[in-house]
């Protein structure tokens, strides 16, 4: 006799962040308008928008510091307005400004927060040691907090919120004011945290700052989410092109023509000392363009892609080229 195997019901995994129709008013001012957004586990989500767009407000709602005026917001299935304590156990929030603790050493500072997070006494030293190693601050354990560079302070801010091993990290403008080296260190730290299984929401007002390592991007303007998806989805949606400045020592008209004929190159402008090449980056990466130019026999003295900035993205959005 044949027996029928019962169907296995697999429910889809709960997103780490689930924001449905969120609106936030400050008195008469509407700061976030009907915003919906989900972030699955393991993503590094870049939340991008100019000053005053509503990034901090949205992050504060996720961090249970502000109540939604309307809409439902869940972190790992828990409603932020109904069960803020439970949500707090699962999140690590690093605000955009760092508090001043000039009289404490790094290790004292972390021990203080380990106690505040109620980490058991006998586990504190080990936990503090682990987060110091992870954020590459072990050598600074005895340094005064106030004497740290801005980049180190930023990493200490992250170390602090890692003490209770949260699943979701909320980082508000962590890269602002950092020098290029500190930015790279921050980027590497975020990638490492992602490898550890954390989900990360990181905000910035510069698209380029996050584009290299975010798995998804959401663009917010005047309280509304105007575009969302992978960086390539957004480039495609906005029909963005990247300009690359190239100096070629053996430049000759046939070479310029050959470059013009390359796939995904939309224009080649001949300037006095270089070419300005416009590329549809979703079709041709910078690495592939460089390789293609070498393939055409170009001897390249300079290859400089322009940063893709918010301004360009928003100009595109306001030109009405997007539905
Ligand atoms: P920034 O990068 O400048 O921090 P943001 O994208 O984080 O910008 P929000 O700080 O969320 O933006 O601000 C969204 C809007 O709400 C702005 O118009 C801001 O002036 C307003 N706003 C923020 N906080 C308050 C507050 N406490 N009271 C009144 N209005 C506020």
Short mmCIF file of C-alpha atoms and ligand atoms in Angstrom, two decimals:
data_model
loop_
_atom_site.label_atom_id
_atom_site.label_comp_id
_atom_site.label_asym_id
_atom_site.label_seq_id
_atom_site.Cartn_x
_atom_site.Cartn_y
_atom_site.Cartn_z
CA UNK A 1 0.00 0.00 0.00
CA UNK A 2 1.29 3.43 -0.93
CA UNK A 3 1.65 5.89 1.87
CA UNK A 4 1.50 9.56 1.14
CA UNK A 5 4.25 11.64 2.67
CA UNK A 6 2.74 14.68 4.36
CA UNK A 7 3.92 17.96 2.84
CA UNK A 8 6.68 19.64 4.82
CA UNK A 9 5.66 23.15 5.72
CA UNK A 10 8.64 25.49 5.77
CA UNK A 11 7.79 28.97 6.88
CA UNK A 12 9.95 31.71 5.42
CA UNK A 13 12.62 32.97 7.85
CA UNK A 14 11.63 35.99 9.91
CA UNK A 15 13.45 39.08 8.64
CA UNK A 16 15.75 40.69 11.17
CA UNK A 17 14.20 44.09 10.42
CA UNK A 18 10.63 44.43 9.29
CA UNK A 19 9.29 47.97 8.95
CA UNK A 20 5.76 48.31 7.61
CA UNK A 21 4.25 51.71 6.77
CA UNK A 22 6.26 53.60 9.40
CA UNK A 23 5.45 57.26 9.94
CA UNK A 24 7.03 59.43 12.63
CA UNK A 25 5.87 62.91 13.56
CA UNK A 26 7.78 65.40 15.69
CA UNK A 27 4.91 67.63 16.72
CA UNK A 28 3.59 68.92 13.42
CA UNK A 29 6.60 67.80 11.41
CA UNK A 30 6.42 64.52 9.53
CA UNK A 31 10.00 63.13 9.61
CA UNK A 32 9.33 59.63 8.19
CA UNK A 33 6.50 59.01 5.73
CA UNK A 34 4.93 55.61 5.29
CA UNK A 35 8.27 53.81 5.04
CA UNK A 36 8.40 50.05 4.49
CA UNK A 37 11.58 48.04 4.55
CA UNK A 38 12.71 44.51 5.36
CA UNK A 39 16.24 43.35 6.00
CA UNK A 40 16.93 39.60 5.94
CA UNK A 41 19.53 37.99 8.20
CA UNK A 42 23.17 38.49 7.26
CA UNK A 43 22.77 41.61 5.12
CA UNK A 44 24.81 44.79 5.39
CA UNK A 45 22.11 47.30 4.57
CA UNK A 46 23.24 50.81 3.59
CA UNK A 47 20.69 53.44 4.55
CA UNK A 48 21.52 56.51 2.52
CA UNK A 49 20.05 59.98 2.46
CA UNK A 50 21.01 63.62 2.82
CA UNK A 51 20.93 65.47 6.15
CA UNK A 52 17.44 65.59 7.57
CA UNK A 53 16.12 62.75 5.38
CA UNK A 54 14.92 60.70 8.34
CA UNK A 55 17.72 58.13 8.77
CA UNK A 56 18.38 58.81 12.45
CA UNK A 57 14.66 58.88 13.19
CA UNK A 58 14.14 55.46 11.60
CA UNK A 59 17.18 54.04 13.37
CA UNK A 60 15.96 55.42 16.70
CA UNK A 61 12.64 53.65 16.21
CA UNK A 62 14.52 50.36 15.62
CA UNK A 63 16.63 51.11 18.69
CA UNK A 64 13.39 51.55 20.75
CA UNK A 65 14.27 55.16 21.57
CA UNK A 66 11.32 56.58 19.61
CA UNK A 67 7.84 55.15 19.20
CA UNK A 68 6.34 54.90 15.73
CA UNK A 69 3.49 57.39 15.25
CA UNK A 70 2.00 54.94 12.75
CA UNK A 71 2.96 51.57 11.31
CA UNK A 72 4.47 48.38 12.69
CA UNK A 73 8.17 47.79 13.31
CA UNK A 74 9.56 44.39 14.28
CA UNK A 75 13.08 43.25 15.08
CA UNK A 76 13.43 39.46 14.78
CA UNK A 77 9.67 39.20 15.02
CA UNK A 78 9.35 41.33 18.17
CA UNK A 79 7.37 44.54 18.04
CA UNK A 80 9.60 47.46 19.08
CA UNK A 81 6.74 49.41 20.62
CA UNK A 82 5.28 46.47 22.58
CA UNK A 83 8.43 44.70 23.82
CA UNK A 84 11.30 47.21 23.78
CA UNK A 85 13.32 45.33 26.43
CA UNK A 86 13.37 42.16 24.37
CA UNK A 87 14.34 44.12 21.25
CA UNK A 88 17.20 45.80 23.12
CA UNK A 89 18.72 42.43 23.93
CA UNK A 90 19.02 41.74 20.22
CA UNK A 91 20.40 45.06 19.00
CA UNK A 92 23.58 47.08 19.28
CA UNK A 93 23.03 50.77 18.56
CA UNK A 94 25.92 53.12 17.85
CA UNK A 95 24.63 56.71 17.61
CA UNK A 96 26.21 59.31 15.35
CA UNK A 97 27.87 61.17 18.19
CA UNK A 98 30.19 59.53 20.67
CA UNK A 99 29.82 60.25 24.40
CA UNK A 100 32.77 61.67 26.29
CA UNK A 101 34.40 59.48 28.92
CA UNK A 102 37.74 61.16 29.23
CA UNK A 103 38.66 59.76 32.61
CA UNK A 104 38.33 56.10 31.66
CA UNK A 105 40.73 53.73 29.98
CA UNK A 106 39.44 51.62 27.11
CA UNK A 107 39.24 48.49 29.25
CA UNK A 108 37.52 50.35 32.12
CA UNK A 109 35.03 51.78 29.67
CA UNK A 110 34.18 48.34 28.27
CA UNK A 111 34.01 46.80 31.76
CA UNK A 112 31.58 49.52 32.77
CA UNK A 113 29.28 48.66 29.88
CA UNK A 114 29.74 44.92 30.41
CA UNK A 115 28.39 45.49 33.92
CA UNK A 116 25.56 47.64 32.55
CA UNK A 117 24.65 44.82 30.14
CA UNK A 118 24.64 42.50 33.17
CA UNK A 119 27.32 40.23 31.79
CA UNK A 120 28.27 37.85 34.60
CA UNK A 121 31.28 38.90 36.63
CA UNK A 122 33.46 35.88 35.77
CA UNK A 123 32.77 36.25 32.04
CA UNK A 124 33.44 39.98 31.78
CA UNK A 125 37.23 39.92 31.34
CA UNK A 126 36.98 37.29 28.59
CA UNK A 127 34.19 39.12 26.76
CA UNK A 128 36.04 42.44 26.91
CA UNK A 129 39.20 40.74 25.62
CA UNK A 130 37.25 39.20 22.72
CA UNK A 131 35.63 42.44 21.59
CA UNK A 132 38.95 44.28 21.87
CA UNK A 133 40.57 41.68 19.61
CA UNK A 134 37.68 41.78 17.14
CA UNK A 135 37.79 45.56 16.84
CA UNK A 136 41.59 45.55 16.72
CA UNK A 137 41.91 47.59 19.90
CA UNK A 138 43.80 45.09 22.10
CA UNK A 139 46.91 47.24 22.05
CA UNK A 140 44.91 50.25 23.21
CA UNK A 141 43.32 48.49 26.20
CA UNK A 142 45.06 50.73 28.74
CA UNK A 143 44.86 53.97 26.71
CA UNK A 144 42.54 56.76 27.85
CA UNK A 145 39.34 56.85 25.78
CA UNK A 146 39.78 60.54 25.17
CA UNK A 147 43.23 60.03 23.66
CA UNK A 148 41.99 57.68 20.94
CA UNK A 149 41.78 58.77 17.31
CA UNK A 150 38.33 59.25 15.83
CA UNK A 151 38.55 55.94 13.97
CA UNK A 152 39.52 54.08 17.15
CA UNK A 153 36.70 55.78 19.07
CA UNK A 154 34.31 54.63 16.39
CA UNK A 155 35.59 51.05 16.71
CA UNK A 156 35.33 51.32 20.51
CA UNK A 157 31.70 52.39 20.06
CA UNK A 158 31.15 49.20 18.07
CA UNK A 159 33.11 47.11 20.61
CA UNK A 160 30.79 48.42 23.31
CA UNK A 161 27.64 47.25 21.55
CA UNK A 162 29.17 43.85 20.73
CA UNK A 163 29.56 42.97 24.42
CA UNK A 164 26.10 41.42 24.67
CA UNK A 165 26.49 39.68 21.29
CA UNK A 166 23.47 41.23 19.54
CA UNK A 167 22.18 39.94 16.21
CA UNK A 168 21.42 43.35 14.70
CA UNK A 169 23.81 46.30 14.63
CA UNK A 170 22.48 49.79 14.00
CA UNK A 171 25.29 52.16 13.06
CA UNK A 172 24.35 55.78 12.47
CA UNK A 173 26.88 57.51 10.17
CA UNK A 174 29.87 55.54 11.52
CA UNK A 175 32.22 56.65 8.74
CA UNK A 176 31.61 60.37 9.02
CA UNK A 177 34.76 62.31 9.77
CA UNK A 178 37.05 59.30 9.37
CA UNK A 179 40.20 59.44 7.27
CA UNK A 180 40.56 56.93 4.39
CA UNK A 181 42.56 54.45 6.43
CA UNK A 182 40.06 54.47 9.30
CA UNK A 183 37.26 54.00 6.76
CA UNK A 184 38.96 50.92 5.36
CA UNK A 185 39.43 49.53 8.87
CA UNK A 186 35.76 50.15 9.61
CA UNK A 187 34.76 48.46 6.36
CA UNK A 188 36.87 45.41 7.18
CA UNK A 189 35.35 45.24 10.66
CA UNK A 190 31.82 45.35 9.27
CA UNK A 191 32.65 42.60 6.77
CA UNK A 192 34.06 40.48 9.60
CA UNK A 193 30.91 41.03 11.65
CA UNK A 194 28.83 39.98 8.66
CA UNK A 195 30.91 36.80 8.35
CA UNK A 196 30.05 36.15 12.02
CA UNK A 197 26.38 36.19 11.04
CA UNK A 198 25.42 39.66 12.24
CA UNK A 199 22.92 41.76 10.35
CA UNK A 200 24.02 45.37 9.99
CA UNK A 201 22.17 48.55 9.17
CA UNK A 202 24.60 51.37 8.47
CA UNK A 203 23.65 54.91 7.49
CA UNK A 204 25.51 57.53 5.50
CA UNK A 205 24.82 60.57 3.37
CA UNK A 206 27.39 59.44 0.81
CA UNK A 207 26.39 56.59 -1.49
CA UNK A 208 29.98 55.92 -2.48
CA UNK A 209 31.02 55.46 1.13
CA UNK A 210 28.83 52.38 1.53
CA UNK A 211 28.62 51.10 -2.01
CA UNK A 212 31.75 48.95 -1.81
CA UNK A 213 30.56 46.68 0.94
CA UNK A 214 26.79 46.92 1.40
CA UNK A 215 24.76 44.01 0.10
CA UNK A 216 21.66 46.18 -0.19
CA UNK A 217 21.03 49.90 -0.26
CA UNK A 218 17.97 51.98 0.60
CA UNK A 219 17.84 55.63 -0.42
CA UNK A 220 15.71 57.89 1.76
CA UNK A 221 14.80 61.45 0.89
CA UNK A 222 12.48 63.77 2.83
CA UNK A 223 11.24 60.85 4.94
CA UNK A 224 10.45 58.57 2.00
CA UNK A 225 12.26 55.53 0.68
CA UNK A 226 12.83 56.43 -2.97
CA UNK A 227 14.90 53.44 -4.10
CA UNK A 228 15.89 50.09 -2.65
CA UNK A 229 17.84 47.05 -3.80
CA UNK A 230 21.35 45.97 -4.57
CA UNK A 231 23.68 48.73 -5.73
CA UNK A 232 23.39 47.45 -9.28
CA UNK A 233 19.57 47.49 -9.05
CA UNK A 234 19.77 51.14 -8.03
CA UNK A 235 22.29 52.07 -10.72
CA UNK A 236 20.03 50.41 -13.26
CA UNK A 237 16.89 52.03 -11.91
CA UNK A 238 18.46 55.47 -11.95
CA UNK A 239 20.28 54.79 -15.21
CA UNK A 240 23.43 56.06 -13.53
CA UNK A 241 26.66 56.27 -15.42
CA UNK A 242 30.10 56.57 -13.94
CA UNK A 243 32.71 58.93 -15.38
CA UNK A 244 36.27 57.66 -15.46
CA UNK A 245 39.22 59.93 -16.19
CA UNK A 246 41.94 58.16 -18.13
CA UNK A 247 45.34 59.36 -19.31
CA UNK A 248 46.76 57.27 -22.14
CA UNK A 249 50.34 57.86 -23.29
CA UNK A 250 49.91 56.34 -26.78
CA UNK A 251 46.56 58.00 -27.53
CA UNK A 252 45.67 58.15 -31.24
CA UNK A 253 42.34 58.63 -33.09
CA UNK A 254 41.88 54.90 -33.94
CA UNK A 255 42.32 54.01 -30.26
CA UNK A 256 39.71 56.61 -29.22
CA UNK A 257 37.32 55.13 -31.80
CA UNK A 258 37.97 51.61 -30.54
CA UNK A 259 37.21 52.74 -26.99
CA UNK A 260 33.97 54.38 -28.16
CA UNK A 261 32.86 51.07 -29.67
CA UNK A 262 33.30 49.18 -26.39
CA UNK A 263 30.20 47.72 -24.77
CA UNK A 264 28.56 49.85 -22.01
CA UNK A 265 30.58 52.97 -22.83
CA UNK A 266 28.10 55.74 -23.50
CA UNK A 267 30.47 58.59 -24.36
CA UNK A 268 34.16 59.42 -24.67
CA UNK A 269 35.12 63.07 -24.29
CA UNK A 270 38.59 64.14 -25.38
CA UNK A 271 39.94 66.68 -22.88
CA UNK A 272 43.30 68.45 -23.13
CA UNK A 273 45.20 65.99 -20.98
CA UNK A 274 42.88 62.96 -20.70
CA UNK A 275 39.73 61.16 -21.78
CA UNK A 276 36.53 61.38 -19.77
CA UNK A 277 34.79 58.05 -20.37
CA UNK A 278 31.18 57.50 -19.31
CA UNK A 279 30.35 53.92 -18.43
CA UNK A 280 27.17 52.09 -17.47
CA UNK A 281 28.71 50.49 -14.44
CA UNK A 282 26.01 47.86 -14.00
CA UNK A 283 27.16 46.43 -17.36
CA UNK A 284 30.90 47.02 -17.16
CA UNK A 285 32.79 47.12 -13.89
CA UNK A 286 35.79 49.39 -13.42
CA UNK A 287 38.09 46.33 -13.36
CA UNK A 288 36.68 45.09 -16.68
CA UNK A 289 36.98 48.54 -18.27
CA UNK A 290 40.63 48.71 -17.26
CA UNK A 291 41.22 45.26 -18.71
CA UNK A 292 39.39 46.20 -21.93
CA UNK A 293 41.57 49.31 -22.34
CA UNK A 294 44.71 47.23 -21.87
CA UNK A 295 43.30 44.78 -24.40
CA UNK A 296 43.03 47.60 -26.94
CA UNK A 297 46.72 48.33 -26.46
CA UNK A 298 46.30 51.49 -24.38
CA UNK A 299 49.25 52.39 -22.18
CA UNK A 300 47.55 53.84 -19.14
CA UNK A 301 49.17 56.54 -17.05
CA UNK A 302 46.14 57.42 -14.95
CA UNK A 303 42.79 55.69 -14.33
CA UNK A 304 40.51 57.58 -12.01
CA UNK A 305 36.81 56.71 -11.59
CA UNK A 306 34.75 59.61 -10.22
CA UNK A 307 32.90 58.97 -6.99
CA UNK A 308 29.22 58.29 -7.53
CA UNK A 309 27.61 60.63 -5.08
CA UNK A 310 24.21 61.21 -3.59
CA UNK A 311 23.84 64.40 -5.51
CA UNK A 312 23.98 62.56 -8.84
CA UNK A 313 21.55 59.95 -7.59
CA UNK A 314 19.09 62.53 -6.37
CA UNK A 315 19.41 64.69 -9.45
CA UNK A 316 18.45 61.62 -11.44
CA UNK A 317 15.53 60.93 -9.14
CA UNK A 318 14.21 64.45 -9.37
CA UNK A 319 14.63 64.55 -13.15
CA UNK A 320 11.64 62.22 -13.21
CA UNK A 321 13.51 59.44 -14.99
CA UNK A 322 12.40 56.92 -12.43
CA UNK A 323 8.86 55.71 -12.06
P1 LIG B 1 21.23 63.73 9.62
O1 LIG B 1 22.14 63.05 8.67
O2 LIG B 1 21.34 65.23 9.54
O3 LIG B 1 21.25 63.19 11.02
P2 LIG B 1 18.80 62.25 9.17
O4 LIG B 1 18.57 61.66 7.84
O5 LIG B 1 19.31 61.36 10.22
O6 LIG B 1 19.76 63.48 9.03
P3 LIG B 1 16.71 62.91 11.03
O7 LIG B 1 17.68 63.33 12.09
O8 LIG B 1 16.00 61.65 11.22
O9 LIG B 1 17.43 62.89 9.61
O10 LIG B 1 15.66 64.10 10.83
C1 LIG B 1 14.52 63.99 10.01
C2 LIG B 1 13.71 65.27 10.15
O11 LIG B 1 13.15 65.36 11.44
C3 LIG B 1 14.53 66.54 9.97
O12 LIG B 1 13.73 67.50 9.27
C4 LIG B 1 14.81 67.00 11.36
O13 LIG B 1 14.93 68.40 11.41
C5 LIG B 1 13.57 66.55 12.12
N1 LIG B 1 13.87 66.21 13.52
C6 LIG B 1 14.78 65.30 13.94
N2 LIG B 1 14.77 65.22 15.29
C7 LIG B 1 13.84 66.10 15.72
C8 LIG B 1 13.34 66.46 17.02
N3 LIG B 1 13.82 65.90 18.12
N4 LIG B 1 12.38 67.39 17.06
C9 LIG B 1 11.87 67.95 15.92
N5 LIG B 1 12.28 67.65 14.68
C10 LIG B 1 13.25 66.74 14.57
#
